[in-house]
């Protein structure tokens, strides 16, 4: 009973890591192309291992804490921002087929999965505010409040837009939403194109990607 949930977690983490690695490489290649550069080329053939080199470089960087900062809170802040983003993958379905014939490609299927995602991800805002406050400097505090205001404003828009998905699928379960699209034979992005664009733009702002990378 313990092995199967652990196996599910390993599968989900690897799926997320692989997706992030491919998107990182794709993003860097596209940005390089728009700037008339080659992009990552030295790590592996055509730079395919750059997504592995980046986190290694990040982990080996020196962790600098301001002299007058609250050390424990300053360390806790990025953890609070990161953990909710990872927790939401516990209700994300990655496929309908069972792995090895018995392992589901999702960790948990709860009937309020979409509500769970919205609730958990909203906690990440506290990490940004806490980072600014724990630095014991008014400038990072003001910047963190500005960043938090951005996240909250776009979060409201995304949450309201996701209501259309719930109404179309008739359920808050993430597995149920995927199955509803499978039964309909098309993605809800084609059924609700305006909502899709709003969620996409709001999603870029929520994960702090260009042009919403101020946080």
Short mmCIF file of C-alpha atoms in Angstrom, two decimals:
data_model
loop_
_atom_site.label_atom_id
_atom_site.label_comp_id
_atom_site.label_asym_id
_atom_site.label_seq_id
_atom_site.Cartn_x
_atom_site.Cartn_y
_atom_site.Cartn_z
CA UNK A 1 0.00 0.00 0.00
CA UNK A 2 2.97 2.31 0.50
CA UNK A 3 4.92 1.38 -2.63
CA UNK A 4 2.23 2.39 -5.14
CA UNK A 5 1.79 5.99 -3.82
CA UNK A 6 5.59 6.39 -3.72
CA UNK A 7 5.82 5.10 -7.28
CA UNK A 8 3.11 7.57 -8.31
CA UNK A 9 5.04 10.45 -6.72
CA UNK A 10 8.24 9.41 -8.52
CA UNK A 11 6.40 9.25 -11.87
CA UNK A 12 4.80 12.67 -11.34
CA UNK A 13 8.06 14.33 -10.26
CA UNK A 14 9.89 12.90 -13.26
CA UNK A 15 7.10 13.98 -15.61
CA UNK A 16 7.22 17.52 -14.22
CA UNK A 17 11.03 17.62 -14.35
CA UNK A 18 11.09 16.36 -17.96
CA UNK A 19 8.44 18.87 -19.05
CA UNK A 20 10.29 21.73 -17.34
CA UNK A 21 13.59 20.65 -18.91
CA UNK A 22 12.15 20.55 -22.43
CA UNK A 23 10.37 23.89 -21.99
CA UNK A 24 13.55 25.49 -20.59
CA UNK A 25 15.58 24.36 -23.60
CA UNK A 26 12.83 25.42 -26.02
CA UNK A 27 12.51 28.83 -24.38
CA UNK A 28 16.25 29.51 -24.45
CA UNK A 29 16.50 28.43 -28.08
CA UNK A 30 13.58 30.65 -29.14
CA UNK A 31 14.91 33.66 -27.20
CA UNK A 32 18.34 33.12 -28.79
CA UNK A 33 16.74 32.89 -32.24
CA UNK A 34 14.91 36.20 -31.76
CA UNK A 35 18.20 37.82 -30.73
CA UNK A 36 20.23 36.31 -33.61
CA UNK A 37 22.20 34.03 -31.27
CA UNK A 38 22.82 30.27 -31.27
CA UNK A 39 21.65 29.76 -27.69
CA UNK A 40 22.98 26.93 -25.49
CA UNK A 41 25.36 24.80 -27.58
CA UNK A 42 28.19 23.62 -25.30
CA UNK A 43 26.39 21.29 -22.85
CA UNK A 44 25.54 18.15 -24.78
CA UNK A 45 24.64 17.95 -28.49
CA UNK A 46 22.91 21.20 -29.49
CA UNK A 47 22.77 22.12 -25.81
CA UNK A 48 20.15 19.49 -24.86
CA UNK A 49 21.75 19.03 -21.43
CA UNK A 50 21.56 22.75 -20.59
CA UNK A 51 18.40 22.13 -18.54
CA UNK A 52 20.45 19.81 -16.30
CA UNK A 53 23.40 22.22 -16.06
CA UNK A 54 21.18 25.14 -15.00
CA UNK A 55 19.85 23.62 -11.73
CA UNK A 56 23.32 22.30 -10.86
CA UNK A 57 24.72 25.81 -11.31
CA UNK A 58 21.85 27.21 -9.23
CA UNK A 59 22.41 24.76 -6.36
CA UNK A 60 26.15 25.52 -6.25
CA UNK A 61 25.67 29.29 -6.03
CA UNK A 62 26.47 31.04 -2.78
CA UNK A 63 23.42 31.68 -0.60
CA UNK A 64 23.71 35.34 0.42
CA UNK A 65 21.70 36.59 3.40
CA UNK A 66 21.64 40.34 4.20
CA UNK A 67 23.45 41.15 7.44
CA UNK A 68 20.42 42.53 9.30
CA UNK A 69 17.87 40.13 7.84
CA UNK A 70 15.86 37.66 9.88
CA UNK A 71 17.85 34.60 8.81
CA UNK A 72 15.21 31.95 9.53
CA UNK A 73 12.38 33.86 7.89
CA UNK A 74 14.59 34.83 4.96
CA UNK A 75 15.36 31.13 4.39
CA UNK A 76 11.75 30.05 4.92
CA UNK A 77 10.33 32.53 2.37
CA UNK A 78 11.46 30.78 -0.85
CA UNK A 79 10.38 27.45 0.62
CA UNK A 80 6.87 28.82 1.17
CA UNK A 81 6.87 30.07 -2.42
CA UNK A 82 8.13 26.77 -3.89
CA UNK A 83 6.33 24.04 -1.94
CA UNK A 84 2.74 25.02 -2.92
CA UNK A 85 3.78 25.01 -6.58
CA UNK A 86 4.95 21.41 -6.19
CA UNK A 87 2.00 20.28 -4.05
CA UNK A 88 -0.56 21.07 -6.78
CA UNK A 89 0.94 18.35 -8.98
CA UNK A 90 -0.51 15.81 -6.54
CA UNK A 91 -3.93 16.30 -8.17
CA UNK A 92 -2.71 16.75 -11.76
CA UNK A 93 -3.49 13.79 -14.05
CA UNK A 94 -0.71 13.00 -16.52
CA UNK A 95 -2.48 10.24 -18.43
CA UNK A 96 -5.48 7.93 -18.52
CA UNK A 97 -3.56 4.69 -18.90
CA UNK A 98 -2.21 2.82 -15.88
CA UNK A 99 1.55 2.40 -15.54
CA UNK A 100 2.60 -1.26 -15.17
CA UNK A 101 -1.09 -2.10 -15.35
CA UNK A 102 -1.91 -0.91 -11.82
CA UNK A 103 -0.33 2.51 -11.13
CA UNK A 104 -2.43 5.58 -11.93
CA UNK A 105 -0.68 8.53 -13.56
CA UNK A 106 -1.94 10.85 -10.82
CA UNK A 107 -1.34 10.84 -7.09
CA UNK A 108 -4.83 11.79 -5.88
CA UNK A 109 -8.22 12.40 -7.44
CA UNK A 110 -10.28 14.67 -5.19
CA UNK A 111 -13.69 16.02 -6.15
CA UNK A 112 -12.57 19.63 -5.59
CA UNK A 113 -9.21 19.33 -7.36
CA UNK A 114 -9.45 22.67 -9.19
CA UNK A 115 -10.43 24.45 -5.98
CA UNK A 116 -7.53 22.73 -4.22
CA UNK A 117 -5.08 24.04 -6.83
CA UNK A 118 -6.36 27.61 -6.54
CA UNK A 119 -6.24 27.49 -2.74
CA UNK A 120 -2.76 26.00 -2.45
CA UNK A 121 -1.11 28.21 -5.08
CA UNK A 122 -2.43 31.34 -3.37
CA UNK A 123 -0.20 30.51 -0.38
CA UNK A 124 2.87 31.21 -2.50
CA UNK A 125 2.10 34.93 -2.32
CA UNK A 126 3.00 34.88 1.37
CA UNK A 127 6.50 33.64 0.47
CA UNK A 128 7.16 36.73 -1.64
CA UNK A 129 5.85 39.12 1.03
CA UNK A 130 7.80 37.30 3.74
CA UNK A 131 11.02 37.52 1.70
CA UNK A 132 10.70 41.30 1.46
CA UNK A 133 9.78 41.70 5.12
CA UNK A 134 12.49 39.34 6.43
CA UNK A 135 15.23 41.24 4.58
CA UNK A 136 14.76 44.07 7.11
CA UNK A 137 14.94 46.72 4.39
CA UNK A 138 12.18 48.99 3.17
CA UNK A 139 13.12 48.69 -0.51
CA UNK A 140 12.73 44.88 -0.78
CA UNK A 141 9.55 45.20 1.33
CA UNK A 142 8.03 47.69 -1.12
CA UNK A 143 9.12 45.49 -4.05
CA UNK A 144 7.58 42.39 -2.47
CA UNK A 145 4.27 44.19 -1.91
CA UNK A 146 4.30 45.28 -5.56
CA UNK A 147 5.01 41.71 -6.69
CA UNK A 148 2.31 40.32 -4.40
CA UNK A 149 -0.18 42.83 -5.79
CA UNK A 150 0.60 41.56 -9.29
CA UNK A 151 0.10 37.93 -8.30
CA UNK A 152 -3.16 38.59 -6.47
CA UNK A 153 -4.62 40.71 -9.28
CA UNK A 154 -3.96 38.09 -11.96
CA UNK A 155 -4.95 35.27 -9.62
CA UNK A 156 -8.42 36.78 -9.29
CA UNK A 157 -8.78 36.97 -13.07
CA UNK A 158 -7.61 33.38 -13.58
CA UNK A 159 -9.88 32.07 -10.81
CA UNK A 160 -12.94 33.77 -12.28
CA UNK A 161 -12.08 32.47 -15.76
CA UNK A 162 -11.70 28.89 -14.50
CA UNK A 163 -15.39 28.97 -13.57
CA UNK A 164 -16.12 28.51 -17.29
CA UNK A 165 -14.13 25.26 -17.27
CA UNK A 166 -16.07 24.01 -14.25
CA UNK A 167 -19.39 24.81 -15.89
CA UNK A 168 -18.37 23.12 -19.15
CA UNK A 169 -17.04 19.97 -17.47
CA UNK A 170 -19.64 19.86 -14.70
CA UNK A 171 -17.03 18.95 -12.08
CA UNK A 172 -14.15 20.40 -10.04
CA UNK A 173 -12.15 17.16 -10.24
CA UNK A 174 -9.04 17.49 -12.42
CA UNK A 175 -9.42 13.89 -13.58
CA UNK A 176 -13.09 14.57 -14.31
CA UNK A 177 -12.21 17.68 -16.34
CA UNK A 178 -9.72 15.70 -18.44
CA UNK A 179 -12.23 12.89 -18.95
CA UNK A 180 -14.91 15.40 -19.94
CA UNK A 181 -12.60 16.74 -22.67
CA UNK A 182 -11.86 13.18 -23.77
CA UNK A 183 -15.59 12.41 -24.05
CA UNK A 184 -16.23 15.66 -25.93
CA UNK A 185 -13.41 14.86 -28.34
CA UNK A 186 -11.76 18.29 -28.08
CA UNK A 187 -9.95 20.52 -25.62
CA UNK A 188 -12.00 23.11 -23.75
CA UNK A 189 -9.55 25.70 -25.06
CA UNK A 190 -11.45 25.47 -28.35
CA UNK A 191 -14.82 25.62 -26.59
CA UNK A 192 -13.79 28.64 -24.50
CA UNK A 193 -11.12 30.46 -26.57
CA UNK A 194 -11.45 33.78 -24.72
CA UNK A 195 -11.11 32.03 -21.36
CA UNK A 196 -8.09 30.13 -22.69
CA UNK A 197 -6.30 33.36 -23.65
CA UNK A 198 -7.10 34.94 -20.27
CA UNK A 199 -5.85 31.87 -18.37
CA UNK A 200 -2.70 31.75 -20.52
CA UNK A 201 -1.86 35.41 -19.91
CA UNK A 202 -2.76 35.12 -16.22
CA UNK A 203 -0.65 31.95 -15.99
CA UNK A 204 2.39 33.78 -17.35
CA UNK A 205 1.86 36.46 -14.70
CA UNK A 206 1.37 33.86 -11.95
CA UNK A 207 4.63 32.04 -12.72
CA UNK A 208 6.45 35.36 -13.23
CA UNK A 209 7.51 34.85 -16.82
CA UNK A 210 8.25 37.58 -19.37
CA UNK A 211 6.77 40.19 -19.50
CA UNK A 212 5.54 39.67 -15.93
CA UNK A 213 8.93 38.79 -14.44
CA UNK A 214 9.15 41.62 -11.88
CA UNK A 215 8.72 39.27 -8.86
#
